[in-house]
Amino acid sequence: MRIEARLRSLEHGTCLPAYEVVLKAVKPITGVCLHLTTTDVASQAHWIGAIEAMLQRCGVKPIDHLLVLHAGCEDEHTPGSVEIVVPVEARDATTLITQSEGRLTRCELPACPRMASTFHHGHPSLAPLAYHALGTWMEQNAYTIVGSRRKLRLRRGENLDDALTEIQFPVEKLA
């Protein structure tokens, strides 16, 4: 799939994207989450669709973008687990947990004073380029990863070539 997306970008005359990495603080996030024991992208897409349908049925609007939290420092090709997190108000969390028959749980992600972040605009299969840019930036600036990776789905429609994802890693300066 990555090769097909890269070929499409070459056909359209686009070159490899440039990634700007920034260091920023992020606020704590409260909401509901679904824990998956697979990092399979198709499975994630299925459950994200189911959660979005439930939000619509319950009349709940997220207070921020849905995100996918990857445990540890695993990459997309390493077996592991992910959590799909939907930031919502506390009262809405209770409604969603009840409607999901316990599949969704309440979650709180702590604030992070230093988050290395970049945006990936394009097909998700080309996101490894963004991860490479983040890794290079961390190495050049002497930072190390200290927590779970986050992917915020900022824009995702039927045309995956127009998807916009923010990729974040909590970091700290090496001594």
Coordinates of N, CA and C in Angstrom, one line a residue:
M1 N 0.8 -1.2 0.0 CA 0.0 0.0 0.0 C 0.9 1.3 0.0
R2 N 2.0 1.2 0.7 CA 2.9 2.4 0.8 C 3.4 2.7 -0.6
I3 N 3.8 1.6 -1.3 CA 4.4 1.8 -2.7 C 3.3 2.4 -3.6
E4 N 2.1 1.9 -3.5 CA 1.0 2.5 -4.4 C 0.8 4.0 -4.1
A5 N 0.8 4.4 -2.8 CA 0.6 5.8 -2.5 C 1.8 6.6 -3.0
R6 N 3.0 6.1 -2.8 CA 4.2 6.8 -3.3 C 4.1 7.0 -4.8
L7 N 3.7 5.9 -5.6 CA 3.6 6.0 -7.0 C 2.5 7.1 -7.4
R8 N 1.4 7.1 -6.7 CA 0.4 8.1 -6.9 C 1.0 9.5 -6.7
S9 N 1.8 9.7 -5.7 CA 2.3 11.0 -5.5 C 3.3 11.4 -6.6
L10 N 4.0 10.4 -7.1 CA 4.9 10.7 -8.2 C 4.2 11.0 -9.5
E11 N 3.0 10.3 -9.7 CA 2.2 10.6 -10.9 C 1.7 12.0 -10.9
H12 N 1.3 12.5 -9.7 CA 0.8 13.9 -9.5 C 1.9 14.9 -9.5
G13 N 3.1 14.5 -9.6 CA 4.2 15.4 -9.7 C 4.6 16.0 -8.3
T14 N 4.2 15.3 -7.3 CA 4.6 15.8 -5.9 C 5.8 15.1 -5.5
C15 N 6.6 15.8 -4.7 CA 7.8 15.2 -4.2 C 7.6 14.8 -2.7
L16 N 8.7 14.3 -2.2 CA 8.6 13.9 -0.8 C 8.2 15.1 0.1
P17 N 7.3 14.9 1.1 CA 7.0 16.1 1.9 C 8.1 16.5 2.8
A18 N 8.1 17.8 3.2 CA 9.1 18.3 4.1 C 8.3 18.3 5.5
Y19 N 9.0 17.9 6.5 CA 8.4 17.8 7.8 C 9.1 18.8 8.8
E20 N 8.3 19.7 9.4 CA 8.8 20.6 10.4 C 8.5 20.0 11.8
V21 N 9.5 19.8 12.6 CA 9.2 19.2 13.9 C 9.3 20.4 14.9
V22 N 8.3 20.4 15.8 CA 8.2 21.4 16.8 C 8.2 20.7 18.2
L23 N 8.6 21.4 19.2 CA 8.5 20.9 20.6 C 7.5 21.8 21.3
K24 N 6.5 21.1 21.8 CA 5.4 21.9 22.5 C 4.9 21.2 23.7
A25 N 4.1 21.9 24.5 CA 3.5 21.3 25.7 C 2.0 20.9 25.2
V26 N 1.5 19.8 25.8 CA 0.1 19.5 25.5 C -0.6 19.4 26.8
K27 N -1.9 19.7 26.8 CA -2.7 19.7 28.0 C -3.2 18.3 28.3
P28 N -3.7 18.0 29.5 CA -4.2 16.7 29.8 C -5.5 16.5 28.9
I29 N -5.8 15.3 28.7 CA -7.0 14.9 27.9 C -7.8 13.9 28.7
T30 N -9.1 14.2 28.8 CA -10.1 13.3 29.4 C -11.1 12.9 28.4
G31 N -11.6 11.7 28.5 CA -12.6 11.2 27.6 C -12.8 9.7 27.7
V32 N -13.1 9.1 26.6 CA -13.3 7.6 26.6 C -12.3 7.0 25.7
C33 N -12.0 5.7 25.9 CA -11.1 5.0 25.0 C -11.6 3.6 24.8
L34 N -11.1 3.0 23.7 CA -11.3 1.6 23.4 C -9.9 1.0 23.3
H35 N -9.6 0.0 24.1 CA -8.4 -0.7 24.0 C -8.4 -1.8 23.0
L36 N -7.5 -1.8 22.1 CA -7.4 -2.9 21.0 C -6.1 -3.6 21.2
T37 N -6.1 -4.9 21.1 CA -4.9 -5.7 21.3 C -4.2 -6.0 19.9
T38 N -4.5 -5.1 19.0 CA -3.8 -5.2 17.7 C -3.5 -3.8 17.2
T39 N -2.4 -3.7 16.4 CA -2.1 -2.5 15.7 C -2.6 -2.5 14.3
D40 N -3.3 -3.5 13.9 CA -3.8 -3.6 12.5 C -4.6 -2.4 12.1
V41 N -4.2 -1.7 11.1 CA -4.8 -0.4 10.7 C -6.3 -0.7 10.2
A42 N -6.6 -1.8 9.6 CA -8.0 -2.0 9.1 C -8.9 -2.2 10.4
S43 N -8.4 -2.9 11.4 CA -9.1 -3.1 12.6 C -9.4 -1.7 13.3
Q44 N -8.3 -0.9 13.3 CA -8.5 0.5 13.9 C -9.5 1.2 13.2
A45 N -9.5 1.2 11.8 CA -10.5 1.9 11.0 C -11.9 1.5 11.3
H46 N -12.1 0.2 11.4 CA -13.4 -0.4 11.7 C -13.9 0.2 13.1
W47 N -13.1 0.1 14.1 CA -13.5 0.5 15.4 C -13.7 2.1 15.5
I48 N -12.8 2.8 14.8 CA -13.0 4.2 14.7 C -14.4 4.6 14.1
G49 N -14.7 3.9 13.0 CA -16.0 4.1 12.4 C -17.2 3.8 13.4
A50 N -17.0 2.7 14.1 CA -18.1 2.3 15.1 C -18.2 3.3 16.2
I51 N -17.1 3.8 16.7 CA -17.1 4.9 17.7 C -17.7 6.1 17.2
E52 N -17.4 6.5 16.0 CA -18.0 7.8 15.4 C -19.5 7.6 15.2
A53 N -19.9 6.4 14.8 CA -21.4 6.2 14.6 C -22.0 6.3 16.0
M54 N -21.4 5.7 17.0 CA -22.0 5.8 18.4 C -22.1 7.3 18.9
L55 N -21.1 8.1 18.6 CA -21.1 9.5 18.9 C -22.3 10.1 18.3
Q56 N -22.5 9.8 17.0 CA -23.6 10.4 16.3 C -24.9 10.0 16.9
R57 N -25.1 8.7 17.1 CA -26.3 8.2 17.7 C -26.7 8.8 19.0
C58 N -25.6 9.0 19.8 CA -25.8 9.6 21.2 C -25.8 11.1 21.2
G59 N -25.6 11.7 20.1 CA -25.6 13.2 20.0 C -24.4 13.8 20.7
V60 N -23.3 13.1 20.8 CA -22.1 13.6 21.5 C -21.1 14.2 20.5
K61 N -20.6 15.4 20.8 CA -19.6 16.0 20.0 C -18.3 15.9 20.8
P62 N -17.2 15.4 20.2 CA -15.9 15.4 20.9 C -15.5 16.8 21.1
I63 N -14.7 17.0 22.2 CA -14.2 18.3 22.5 C -12.8 18.6 21.8
D64 N -12.3 17.6 21.2 CA -11.0 17.7 20.5 C -11.0 16.5 19.5
H65 N -9.9 16.4 18.8 CA -9.7 15.4 17.7 C -9.5 14.0 18.3
L66 N -10.1 13.0 17.7 CA -9.8 11.6 18.1 C -8.3 11.3 17.9
L67 N -7.8 10.5 18.8 CA -6.4 10.1 18.7 C -6.2 8.7 18.9
V68 N -5.1 8.2 18.4 CA -4.7 6.8 18.5 C -3.4 6.8 19.4
L69 N -3.5 6.1 20.5 CA -2.3 6.1 21.4 C -1.7 4.7 21.3
H70 N -0.4 4.7 20.9 CA 0.3 3.4 20.7 C 1.1 3.2 22.0
A71 N 1.0 2.0 22.6 CA 1.7 1.7 23.8 C 3.2 1.6 23.5
G72 N 4.0 2.2 24.4 CA 5.4 2.2 24.3 C 5.9 2.8 23.1
C73 N 7.0 2.3 22.5 CA 7.6 2.9 21.4 C 7.5 2.0 20.2
E74 N 6.5 1.2 20.1 CA 6.3 0.2 19.0 C 6.0 1.0 17.7
D75 N 6.4 0.4 16.6 CA 6.0 1.0 15.4 C 4.8 0.2 14.8
E76 N 4.3 0.7 13.7 CA 3.1 0.1 13.1 C 3.2 -1.3 12.7
H77 N 4.4 -1.8 12.6 CA 4.7 -3.1 12.1 C 5.0 -4.1 13.2
T78 N 5.0 -3.6 14.4 CA 5.3 -4.5 15.6 C 4.0 -4.8 16.3
P79 N 3.7 -6.1 16.6 CA 2.5 -6.5 17.3 C 2.5 -5.7 18.7
G80 N 1.3 -5.4 19.1 CA 1.1 -4.7 20.3 C -0.3 -4.3 20.5
S81 N -0.5 -3.1 21.2 CA -1.8 -2.7 21.4 C -1.9 -1.2 21.2
V82 N -3.1 -0.7 21.0 CA -3.4 0.7 20.8 C -4.7 1.0 21.6
E83 N -4.8 2.3 21.9 CA -6.1 2.8 22.4 C -6.6 3.9 21.5
I84 N -7.9 3.8 21.2 CA -8.5 4.8 20.4 C -9.2 5.7 21.5
V85 N -8.7 7.0 21.5 CA -9.2 7.9 22.5 C -10.1 9.0 21.9
V86 N -11.2 9.3 22.5 CA -12.1 10.3 22.1 C -12.3 11.3 23.2
P87 N -11.7 12.5 23.1 CA -11.9 13.5 24.2 C -13.4 14.0 24.2
V88 N -14.0 13.8 25.4 CA -15.4 14.2 25.5 C -15.6 14.8 27.0
E89 N -16.7 15.5 27.2 CA -17.0 16.0 28.5 C -17.4 14.8 29.4
A90 N -17.2 15.0 30.7 CA -17.4 13.9 31.7 C -18.8 13.3 31.6
R91 N -19.8 14.1 31.5 CA -21.2 13.6 31.4 C -21.4 12.8 30.1
D92 N -20.8 13.2 29.0 CA -20.9 12.5 27.8 C -20.1 11.1 27.9
A93 N -19.0 11.1 28.6 CA -18.3 9.9 28.8 C -19.1 8.8 29.5
T94 N -19.9 9.2 30.5 CA -20.8 8.3 31.2 C -21.8 7.7 30.2
T95 N -22.4 8.5 29.4 CA -23.4 8.1 28.4 C -22.7 7.1 27.4
L96 N -21.6 7.4 26.9 CA -20.9 6.6 25.9 C -20.5 5.2 26.5
I97 N -20.0 5.2 27.8 CA -19.6 4.0 28.4 C -20.8 3.1 28.6
T98 N -22.0 3.7 29.0 CA -23.2 2.9 29.1 C -23.7 2.3 27.8
Q99 N -23.7 3.2 26.8 CA -24.2 2.7 25.4 C -23.3 1.7 24.8
S100 N -22.0 1.7 25.2 CA -21.0 0.8 24.6 C -21.0 -0.6 25.3
E101 N -21.9 -0.7 26.3 CA -21.9 -1.9 27.1 C -20.6 -2.3 27.7
G102 N -19.8 -1.3 28.1 CA -18.5 -1.5 28.8 C -17.3 -1.6 27.8
R103 N -17.5 -1.6 26.5 CA -16.4 -1.6 25.6 C -15.5 -0.4 25.8
L104 N -16.2 0.8 25.9 CA -15.4 2.0 26.1 C -15.2 2.2 27.6
T105 N -14.1 2.8 28.0 CA -13.8 3.1 29.4 C -13.4 4.5 29.5
R106 N -13.5 5.1 30.7 CA -13.0 6.4 30.9 C -11.5 6.5 30.9
C107 N -10.9 7.5 30.4 CA -9.5 7.6 30.4 C -9.0 9.1 30.6
E108 N -7.8 9.2 31.1 CA -7.2 10.5 31.3 C -5.8 10.4 30.9
L109 N -5.4 11.2 29.9 CA -4.0 11.3 29.5 C -3.4 12.5 30.2
P110 N -2.2 12.3 30.8 CA -1.6 13.4 31.5 C -1.1 14.5 30.6
A111 N -0.9 15.7 31.1 CA -0.3 16.8 30.3 C 1.2 16.3 30.1
C112 N 1.7 16.9 29.0 CA 3.1 16.6 28.7 C 3.9 17.9 28.4
P113 N 4.9 18.2 29.2 CA 5.6 19.5 29.0 C 6.4 19.6 27.7
R114 N 6.8 18.4 27.2 CA 7.6 18.4 25.9 C 7.2 17.3 25.0
M115 N 6.5 17.7 24.0 CA 6.0 16.8 23.0 C 6.6 17.1 21.6
A116 N 7.4 16.2 21.0 CA 7.9 16.4 19.7 C 6.8 16.1 18.7
S117 N 6.5 17.0 17.8 CA 5.3 16.9 17.0 C 5.6 17.3 15.5
T118 N 4.9 16.6 14.6 CA 5.0 17.0 13.2 C 3.6 16.7 12.6
F119 N 3.3 17.3 11.4 CA 2.1 17.0 10.7 C 2.4 16.1 9.5
H120 N 1.6 15.1 9.2 CA 1.7 14.4 8.0 C 0.4 14.6 7.2
H121 N 0.7 15.2 6.0 CA -0.4 15.5 5.1 C -0.3 14.5 3.9
G122 N -1.2 13.6 3.8 CA -1.2 12.6 2.7 C -1.6 11.3 3.1
H123 N -1.5 10.3 2.3 CA -1.9 8.9 2.5 C -1.2 8.4 3.8
P124 N -2.0 7.8 4.7 CA -1.4 7.2 5.9 C -0.2 6.3 5.7
S125 N -0.2 5.6 4.5 CA 0.9 4.6 4.3 C 2.2 5.3 4.1
L126 N 2.2 6.6 3.8 CA 3.4 7.4 3.7 C 3.9 8.0 5.0
A127 N 3.1 7.8 6.1 CA 3.5 8.4 7.4 C 4.9 8.0 7.9
P128 N 5.4 6.8 7.5 CA 6.8 6.5 8.0 C 7.8 7.6 7.7
L129 N 7.5 8.4 6.7 CA 8.4 9.5 6.4 C 8.4 10.6 7.5
A130 N 7.2 10.8 8.1 CA 7.1 11.7 9.2 C 7.8 11.1 10.5
Y131 N 7.6 9.8 10.7 CA 8.3 9.2 11.8 C 9.8 9.3 11.7
H132 N 10.3 9.2 10.5 CA 11.8 9.3 10.2 C 12.2 10.7 10.5
A133 N 11.4 11.7 10.1 CA 11.8 13.1 10.4 C 11.8 13.4 11.9
L134 N 10.8 12.8 12.6 CA 10.8 13.0 14.1 C 12.1 12.3 14.7
G135 N 12.4 11.1 14.3 CA 13.5 10.4 14.8 C 14.8 11.1 14.5
T136 N 15.0 11.7 13.3 CA 16.2 12.4 13.0 C 16.3 13.7 13.8
W137 N 15.1 14.4 14.0 CA 15.1 15.6 14.9 C 15.5 15.2 16.3
M138 N 15.0 14.2 16.8 CA 15.3 13.8 18.2 C 16.8 13.5 18.4
E139 N 17.3 12.8 17.4 CA 18.7 12.4 17.4 C 19.6 13.7 17.3
Q140 N 19.3 14.6 16.4 CA 20.1 15.8 16.2 C 20.0 16.7 17.4
N141 N 18.9 16.7 18.1 CA 18.7 17.6 19.2 C 18.8 17.0 20.6
A142 N 19.3 15.7 20.6 CA 19.5 15.0 21.9 C 18.3 14.9 22.8
Y143 N 17.2 14.3 22.2 CA 16.0 14.0 22.9 C 15.8 12.5 22.9
T144 N 15.1 12.0 23.9 CA 14.7 10.6 23.9 C 13.2 10.5 24.2
I145 N 12.6 9.4 23.7 CA 11.2 9.2 23.9 C 10.9 8.7 25.3
V146 N 9.9 9.2 26.0 CA 9.6 8.9 27.3 C 8.2 8.4 27.6
G147 N 7.5 8.1 26.5 CA 6.1 7.7 26.7 C 5.5 7.2 25.4
S148 N 4.2 7.0 25.4 CA 3.5 6.5 24.3 C 3.3 7.5 23.1
R149 N 3.4 7.0 21.9 CA 3.2 7.9 20.7 C 1.7 8.1 20.5
R150 N 1.4 9.3 20.1 CA 0.0 9.7 19.8 C -0.1 10.1 18.3
K151 N -1.2 9.7 17.7 CA -1.6 10.2 16.4 C -2.9 10.8 16.5
L152 N -3.0 12.1 16.1 CA -4.3 12.8 16.2 C -4.8 12.9 14.7
R153 N -6.0 12.4 14.6 CA -6.7 12.4 13.3 C -7.3 13.8 13.1
L154 N -6.6 14.7 12.4 CA -7.1 16.0 12.2 C -8.1 16.1 11.0
R155 N -7.8 15.3 10.0 CA -8.7 15.3 8.8 C -8.6 13.9 8.2
R156 N -9.7 13.3 8.0 CA -9.7 11.9 7.4 C -11.0 11.7 6.7
G157 N -11.0 11.8 5.4 CA -12.2 11.5 4.6 C -12.0 10.3 3.7
E158 N -12.8 10.3 2.7 CA -12.7 9.1 1.8 C -11.5 9.2 1.0
N159 N -11.0 10.4 0.7 CA -9.7 10.5 -0.1 C -8.6 10.5 0.9
L160 N -7.9 9.4 1.1 CA -6.9 9.3 2.0 C -5.6 10.1 1.7
D161 N -5.5 10.4 0.4 CA -4.4 11.2 0.0 C -4.4 12.6 0.5
D162 N -5.6 13.0 1.1 CA -5.8 14.3 1.7 C -5.9 14.3 3.2
A163 N -5.6 13.1 3.8 CA -5.6 13.0 5.2 C -4.6 13.9 5.9
L164 N -4.9 14.4 7.1 CA -4.0 15.2 7.9 C -3.9 14.6 9.3
T165 N -2.7 14.2 9.7 CA -2.5 13.6 11.0 C -1.3 14.3 11.7
E166 N -1.5 14.6 13.0 CA -0.4 15.1 13.8 C 0.2 13.9 14.5
I167 N 1.5 13.7 14.5 CA 2.2 12.7 15.1 C 3.0 13.3 16.3
Q168 N 2.8 12.7 17.5 CA 3.5 13.3 18.7 C 4.2 12.2 19.4
F169 N 5.4 12.6 20.0 CA 6.1 11.7 20.9 C 6.5 12.5 22.1
P170 N 6.1 12.0 23.4 CA 6.6 12.7 24.6 C 8.1 12.5 24.7
V171 N 8.9 13.6 24.9 CA 10.3 13.5 24.9 C 10.9 14.2 26.1
E172 N 12.2 13.9 26.4 CA 13.0 14.7 27.4 C 14.4 14.8 26.8
K173 N 15.1 15.8 27.3 CA 16.4 16.1 26.8 C 17.4 15.0 27.5
L174 N 18.3 14.5 26.7 CA 19.3 13.6 27.2 C 20.2 14.4 28.1
A175 N 20.7 13.7 29.1 CA 21.7 14.4 30.0 C 23.0 14.6 29.4

